[in-house]
Amino acid sequence: MMKVATICVSLLLCSLWASLRAPTSPVAEPNAELVVTKRFEGAVLTVKSSGAEGNKYGFEGGRVLKVNGTYHLFTSEMIGDPHWVKMKLAHWVSQDRLHWKRLATLAESSGDFTGKDPRAALWSPLPVYDPTDNRWNLFYVAYHAAPDTSQQWLTNHEGRIWRAVSNTPGVDGIGGPYTDAGVILQRDRDSGAWEGLQGTDSFFPYRAGEQWYALYGSAHTEKIPISLWQVGLAKAPELSGPWVRCTDRNPLTVEKRFIENPIVTKLEDGTYVAVYDTDEPNAIGYTFSPEGVRWASGRHLLVQEGKGVWASEVRTPLGLIPEGKDSFTLFYTANERVSGMQPDANGINITPGSLGLVEVRLKKQ
């Protein structure tokens, strides 16, 4: 009862603080944009790469960070059937962005397809460093899974956000191993009406001021066709929680129809930028925030064009990696273009997911 009371009070304070702090008017359009300075005409990590043996459907989502000169990829591996259910969460490293070595399996899903197992499918491993505790935290999504019906998308449903903590302290402990510390956000009585059967499908925490915030997502997958994917804002005093929804702000109005898997970066001038999955062809989405709370209307960044279009579908950006002088590396996952492949019943080309990248610059107007 004490824990429930604490969460309720925190939710009330979060809503009150936001209403006092933020104006009701829209966020002013930022005087900056992201521009691509170099595109790579092909994937840099595929199911044919060394270390990817046994990975049937490839890679999707996650995060890439650069730590002490080494690039660390945390990603979902779609290793087998059922598709999008039998999964591994993996850790890869690279020194040059182009050649990758697989270091470890962080977790593996059960692949249960009866709807009974809450960890049937595991997705979206996102490492975040906690300076207070001097340890890396790993946030990921665990789903129930069952065959779809004519009315409902059940392949991944009732998503819950798990938090795991590295057993190794310090920045060099990014590789883990990680120990689960419990569920920190899920669909419950505090959920907004915009949160549906999919449950919580993404969660990315970041520090803003004296608080931690997180962008999290959901969709009404209890009705096919699925018409809307949205994200909201949550808040916590510590990275470990308790996490409560900022209900007066949710859902955010970054996109009108589709936004998934946002990852936030704080820029040198103190503003924030989030990159995310969009339904704009061959592109990823991005949005700016002056303080990490109010987010502007989304924009789109074309990552493939012309003869460099190697994917049937660009999917999920894995975060902006600062490279100095307002320049960034942006990795993303995308489904490879395979001749003769036809979309499934949901309009998705089930071709192998691969890792691509572009070089990006922040252009100030």
Coordinates of C-alpha atoms in Angstrom, one line a residue:
M1 CA 0.0 0.0 0.0
M2 CA 2.9 2.4 0.8
K3 CA 4.3 1.8 -2.7
V4 CA 0.9 2.4 -4.4
A5 CA 0.5 5.6 -2.4
T6 CA 3.9 6.9 -3.3
I7 CA 3.3 6.3 -7.0
C8 CA -0.1 8.1 -6.8
V9 CA 1.5 11.1 -5.1
S10 CA 4.3 11.2 -7.6
L11 CA 1.9 11.1 -10.5
L12 CA -0.1 14.0 -9.0
L13 CA 3.1 16.0 -8.5
C14 CA 4.3 15.2 -12.1
S15 CA 1.0 16.5 -13.5
L16 CA 1.0 19.6 -11.3
W17 CA 4.7 20.4 -12.0
A18 CA 4.1 20.1 -15.8
S19 CA 1.0 22.2 -15.8
L20 CA 2.8 25.0 -13.9
R21 CA 6.1 24.7 -15.9
A22 CA 4.9 24.4 -19.4
P23 CA 2.8 26.8 -21.5
T24 CA -0.2 25.5 -23.4
S25 CA 1.0 27.0 -26.7
P26 CA 2.9 24.7 -29.1
V27 CA 6.7 24.5 -29.0
A28 CA 8.4 27.1 -31.2
E29 CA 10.0 25.5 -34.3
P30 CA 13.7 25.1 -33.7
N31 CA 16.2 27.0 -35.8
A32 CA 18.2 23.9 -36.6
E33 CA 17.8 20.7 -38.7
L34 CA 19.6 17.4 -39.3
V35 CA 21.1 16.9 -42.7
V36 CA 22.8 13.8 -44.2
T37 CA 26.4 14.4 -45.2
K38 CA 27.2 10.8 -46.3
R39 CA 25.2 7.8 -47.2
F40 CA 26.5 4.2 -47.3
E41 CA 25.1 2.2 -50.3
G42 CA 24.6 -1.1 -48.5
A43 CA 24.2 -2.6 -45.0
V44 CA 27.1 -3.1 -42.7
L45 CA 25.7 -6.0 -40.6
T46 CA 23.5 -8.7 -42.1
V47 CA 22.5 -12.3 -41.5
K48 CA 25.5 -13.2 -43.7
S49 CA 28.0 -11.5 -41.4
S50 CA 30.3 -13.5 -39.3
G51 CA 28.7 -14.1 -35.9
A52 CA 25.2 -14.0 -37.3
E53 CA 25.0 -17.7 -37.9
G54 CA 21.6 -19.1 -36.9
N55 CA 19.9 -15.7 -37.1
K56 CA 17.1 -16.4 -39.6
Y57 CA 15.4 -13.0 -39.9
G58 CA 18.1 -10.6 -38.9
F59 CA 18.2 -7.5 -36.7
E60 CA 15.7 -4.9 -35.5
G61 CA 15.9 -1.9 -33.2
G62 CA 18.1 -1.3 -30.2
R63 CA 20.8 1.3 -29.6
V64 CA 24.4 2.0 -30.6
L65 CA 26.8 4.0 -28.4
K66 CA 30.4 5.0 -28.6
V67 CA 32.3 4.3 -25.4
N68 CA 36.1 4.9 -25.2
G69 CA 36.4 4.8 -29.0
T70 CA 34.5 1.5 -29.4
Y71 CA 31.0 1.3 -31.0
H72 CA 28.6 -0.9 -29.0
L73 CA 25.5 -2.3 -30.7
F74 CA 22.6 -3.6 -28.5
T75 CA 20.0 -5.1 -30.8
S76 CA 17.1 -7.6 -31.2
E77 CA 18.0 -10.7 -33.2
M78 CA 15.0 -12.4 -34.9
I79 CA 16.6 -15.8 -34.7
G80 CA 13.7 -18.1 -35.7
D81 CA 10.1 -19.0 -35.8
P82 CA 7.6 -17.7 -34.9
H83 CA 8.8 -14.6 -36.7
W84 CA 9.1 -11.6 -34.2
V85 CA 8.6 -14.0 -31.3
K86 CA 11.7 -16.3 -31.1
M87 CA 14.3 -13.6 -30.2
K88 CA 17.7 -12.9 -28.7
L89 CA 19.0 -9.7 -27.3
A90 CA 22.7 -9.3 -28.4
H91 CA 25.8 -7.2 -27.8
W92 CA 28.1 -6.4 -30.8
V93 CA 31.2 -4.2 -31.0
S94 CA 33.1 -2.4 -33.8
Q95 CA 36.1 -0.2 -34.1
D96 CA 35.3 1.3 -37.5
R97 CA 31.5 1.2 -37.8
L98 CA 31.8 -1.2 -40.7
H99 CA 33.1 -4.5 -39.3
W100 CA 31.3 -6.0 -36.3
K101 CA 32.0 -8.7 -33.7
R102 CA 29.4 -10.4 -31.7
L103 CA 30.3 -10.5 -28.0
A104 CA 27.3 -11.9 -26.1
T105 CA 23.7 -13.0 -25.9
L106 CA 22.1 -10.8 -23.1
A107 CA 18.8 -12.6 -23.0
E108 CA 16.7 -15.1 -25.1
S109 CA 12.9 -15.3 -25.3
S110 CA 10.9 -18.5 -24.9
G111 CA 9.2 -18.3 -28.2
D112 CA 6.0 -19.4 -26.6
F113 CA 3.1 -18.8 -29.0
T114 CA 0.1 -19.7 -26.8
G115 CA -0.3 -16.2 -25.2
K116 CA 0.6 -17.5 -21.7
D117 CA 4.3 -16.5 -21.3
P118 CA 4.9 -12.8 -20.5
R119 CA 8.5 -13.2 -21.9
A120 CA 7.6 -15.0 -25.1
A121 CA 9.2 -12.2 -27.2
L122 CA 12.0 -9.8 -26.2
W123 CA 12.7 -6.6 -28.0
S124 CA 14.6 -3.3 -28.0
P125 CA 17.6 -3.5 -25.6
L126 CA 18.5 0.1 -24.7
P127 CA 21.6 0.7 -22.4
V128 CA 21.5 3.8 -20.3
Y129 CA 24.3 4.8 -17.9
D130 CA 23.3 5.8 -14.3
P131 CA 26.0 8.1 -12.9
T132 CA 24.4 8.0 -9.4
D133 CA 24.8 4.2 -9.2
N134 CA 27.8 4.1 -11.4
R135 CA 26.3 1.3 -13.5
W136 CA 24.7 0.7 -16.8
N137 CA 21.0 -0.1 -16.9
L138 CA 19.5 -2.1 -19.7
F139 CA 15.8 -1.4 -20.6
Y140 CA 14.0 -3.8 -22.9
V141 CA 10.4 -4.9 -23.8
A142 CA 8.9 -8.3 -23.1
Y143 CA 5.7 -9.5 -24.8
H144 CA 3.1 -12.2 -24.7
A145 CA 2.7 -13.8 -28.1
A146 CA -0.1 -15.7 -29.9
P147 CA -1.4 -16.1 -33.5
D148 CA -3.1 -13.1 -34.9
T149 CA -6.9 -13.1 -35.4
S150 CA -8.9 -11.2 -38.0
Q151 CA -9.6 -8.5 -35.5
Q152 CA -6.4 -8.4 -33.3
W153 CA -2.6 -8.3 -33.8
L154 CA -1.4 -10.7 -31.1
T155 CA 2.1 -11.5 -32.3
N156 CA 3.4 -9.1 -29.7
H157 CA 1.0 -7.9 -27.1
E158 CA 0.8 -6.6 -23.5
G159 CA 4.4 -5.3 -23.6
R160 CA 6.1 -4.7 -20.3
I161 CA 9.3 -2.7 -19.8
W162 CA 12.0 -4.6 -17.9
R163 CA 15.1 -3.0 -16.3
A164 CA 18.3 -4.9 -15.8
V165 CA 21.5 -3.7 -14.2
S166 CA 25.1 -4.5 -15.1
N167 CA 26.9 -6.6 -12.6
T168 CA 30.1 -4.7 -13.4
P169 CA 30.4 -1.1 -12.1
G170 CA 31.7 1.8 -14.1
V171 CA 31.5 2.9 -17.7
D172 CA 33.5 -0.1 -18.8
G173 CA 30.7 -2.3 -17.4
I174 CA 28.5 -1.7 -20.5
G175 CA 29.0 -5.4 -21.6
G176 CA 27.4 -6.7 -18.4
P177 CA 26.5 -9.4 -17.6
Y178 CA 23.1 -7.9 -16.6
T179 CA 20.7 -9.0 -13.9
D180 CA 17.0 -8.3 -14.1
A181 CA 15.7 -5.8 -11.6
G182 CA 12.0 -6.1 -12.4
V183 CA 9.2 -4.4 -14.5
I184 CA 9.2 -0.6 -14.4
L185 CA 6.3 0.2 -16.7
Q186 CA 3.3 -1.6 -18.1
R187 CA -0.3 -1.1 -19.1
D188 CA -2.3 -0.6 -15.9
R189 CA -5.1 1.6 -14.3
D190 CA -2.9 4.7 -14.8
S191 CA -2.6 4.1 -18.5
G192 CA -4.1 6.7 -20.9
A193 CA -6.9 5.9 -23.3
W194 CA -4.3 6.0 -26.1
E195 CA -2.5 2.9 -24.7
G196 CA -3.8 -0.3 -26.2
L197 CA -3.4 -4.0 -26.3
Q198 CA 0.2 -3.7 -27.5
G199 CA 1.0 -2.6 -24.0
T200 CA 4.2 -0.5 -23.6
D201 CA 6.2 -1.1 -26.9
S202 CA 9.2 1.2 -26.2
F203 CA 10.9 3.1 -23.4
F204 CA 13.9 5.4 -23.5
P205 CA 14.9 7.3 -20.4
Y206 CA 17.1 10.4 -20.3
R207 CA 18.2 13.0 -17.8
A208 CA 16.6 16.5 -18.0
G209 CA 17.3 19.0 -15.3
E210 CA 17.0 17.3 -11.9
Q211 CA 14.6 14.6 -13.1
W212 CA 14.7 11.6 -15.4
Y213 CA 12.2 11.5 -18.2
A214 CA 11.3 8.8 -20.7
L215 CA 9.5 8.6 -24.0
Y216 CA 7.3 5.4 -24.2
G217 CA 4.9 4.1 -26.8
S218 CA 1.8 2.0 -27.4
A219 CA -0.9 1.2 -30.0
H220 CA -4.4 -0.2 -30.1
T221 CA -3.5 -3.5 -31.7
E222 CA -6.8 -5.0 -30.5
K223 CA -8.3 -3.7 -33.8
I224 CA -7.0 -4.4 -37.3
P225 CA -6.0 -2.4 -39.3
I226 CA -4.0 -0.6 -36.7
S227 CA -4.6 3.1 -37.3
L228 CA -2.4 4.9 -34.8
W229 CA 1.0 4.5 -33.0
Q230 CA 1.7 7.1 -30.4
V231 CA 4.2 8.0 -27.6
G232 CA 3.9 9.7 -24.2
L233 CA 6.1 11.1 -21.5
A234 CA 6.9 9.5 -18.1
K235 CA 8.9 10.8 -15.2
A236 CA 10.9 9.5 -12.3
P237 CA 13.2 10.9 -9.5
E238 CA 15.8 8.2 -10.2
L239 CA 16.6 6.0 -13.2
S240 CA 15.4 3.0 -11.2
G241 CA 12.0 4.7 -10.6
P242 CA 9.3 4.9 -9.6
W243 CA 8.1 5.8 -13.1
V244 CA 4.8 7.6 -13.5
R245 CA 3.0 8.9 -16.6
C246 CA 2.8 12.7 -17.2
T247 CA -0.9 12.2 -18.2
D248 CA -1.6 15.9 -18.9
R249 CA 0.9 15.8 -21.7
N250 CA 0.1 12.5 -23.2
P251 CA 0.0 11.4 -26.0
L252 CA 2.6 13.8 -27.5
T253 CA 1.7 15.4 -30.9
V254 CA 5.0 14.9 -32.6
E255 CA 3.4 12.8 -35.4
K256 CA -0.2 12.6 -36.6
R257 CA -0.2 8.8 -37.3
F258 CA 3.0 6.9 -36.6
I259 CA 5.9 7.2 -34.2
E260 CA 7.8 4.4 -32.6
N261 CA 11.0 3.7 -30.6
P262 CA 12.3 7.3 -30.0
I263 CA 15.9 7.7 -28.7
V264 CA 17.0 11.0 -27.1
T265 CA 20.3 12.8 -27.3
K266 CA 21.2 16.0 -25.4
L267 CA 23.0 18.5 -27.7
E268 CA 26.0 20.7 -26.7
D269 CA 23.7 23.8 -26.4
G270 CA 21.4 22.1 -23.9
T271 CA 18.6 21.3 -26.3
Y272 CA 17.4 17.7 -27.0
V273 CA 16.8 15.8 -30.2
A274 CA 14.9 12.5 -30.5
V275 CA 15.2 10.2 -33.5
Y276 CA 12.4 7.7 -34.2
D277 CA 10.8 5.2 -36.5
T278 CA 8.4 6.9 -39.0
D279 CA 6.2 5.7 -41.9
E280 CA 7.8 8.1 -44.3
P281 CA 9.5 6.0 -47.0
N282 CA 13.3 5.6 -46.8
A283 CA 13.5 8.0 -43.8
I284 CA 13.7 8.3 -40.1
G285 CA 11.9 10.9 -38.0
Y286 CA 13.3 13.4 -35.6
T287 CA 12.1 16.1 -33.2
F288 CA 13.6 18.8 -31.0
S289 CA 12.9 19.9 -27.4
P290 CA 14.2 23.0 -25.7
E291 CA 14.3 21.3 -22.2
G292 CA 13.5 17.6 -22.8
V293 CA 9.8 18.0 -21.9
R294 CA 8.0 19.9 -24.7
W295 CA 8.6 18.3 -28.1
A296 CA 8.2 20.0 -31.5
S297 CA 6.4 18.7 -34.6
G298 CA 8.4 15.9 -36.2
R299 CA 10.6 16.2 -39.3
H300 CA 11.9 13.5 -41.6
L301 CA 15.5 12.7 -42.6
L302 CA 16.0 10.7 -45.9
V303 CA 18.6 8.0 -45.2
Q304 CA 18.3 6.2 -48.5
E305 CA 17.8 7.5 -52.0
G306 CA 18.4 6.8 -55.6
K307 CA 20.8 3.9 -56.3
G308 CA 21.5 3.7 -52.6
V309 CA 18.1 2.3 -51.7
W310 CA 19.0 -1.2 -50.6
A311 CA 16.0 -1.7 -48.2
S312 CA 12.4 -2.5 -48.8
E313 CA 11.6 -0.7 -45.6
V314 CA 13.7 1.6 -43.4
R315 CA 12.6 0.9 -39.9
T316 CA 14.3 2.0 -36.6
P317 CA 17.1 4.5 -35.9
L318 CA 19.5 3.4 -33.1
G319 CA 20.3 6.9 -31.8
L320 CA 22.6 9.8 -32.7
I321 CA 26.3 9.2 -31.8
P322 CA 28.2 12.5 -31.3
E323 CA 31.4 12.6 -33.4
G324 CA 32.4 16.2 -32.7
K325 CA 31.7 19.6 -34.4
D326 CA 27.9 19.0 -34.6
S327 CA 28.5 15.8 -36.5
F328 CA 26.9 12.4 -35.7
T329 CA 26.8 8.8 -36.8
L330 CA 23.2 7.5 -37.2
F331 CA 22.7 3.7 -37.4
Y332 CA 19.4 2.3 -38.3
T333 CA 17.8 -1.1 -39.0
A334 CA 16.0 -1.8 -42.3
N335 CA 14.6 -4.8 -44.1
E336 CA 16.7 -5.8 -47.1
R337 CA 15.3 -5.6 -50.6
V338 CA 14.8 -9.1 -51.9
S339 CA 13.6 -9.7 -55.5
G340 CA 10.1 -11.2 -55.7
M341 CA 9.3 -10.9 -52.0
Q342 CA 5.7 -10.0 -51.4
P343 CA 4.3 -8.3 -48.2
D344 CA 2.5 -10.4 -45.6
A345 CA -1.1 -9.9 -44.5
N346 CA -0.1 -6.9 -42.5
G347 CA 1.8 -5.3 -45.4
I348 CA 5.2 -6.1 -44.0
N349 CA 8.0 -7.6 -46.2
I350 CA 9.5 -10.3 -44.0
T351 CA 13.0 -10.0 -45.4
P352 CA 16.1 -10.0 -43.3
G353 CA 16.6 -7.0 -41.1
S354 CA 20.1 -5.4 -41.5
L355 CA 22.1 -2.6 -40.0
G356 CA 22.8 0.6 -42.0
L357 CA 24.3 4.0 -41.3
V358 CA 24.6 7.6 -42.4
E359 CA 26.7 10.5 -41.3
V360 CA 24.6 13.5 -40.1
R361 CA 25.3 17.1 -39.3
L362 CA 23.3 19.5 -37.2
K363 CA 22.7 22.5 -39.4
K364 CA 21.9 25.7 -37.5
Q365 CA 19.8 28.3 -39.3

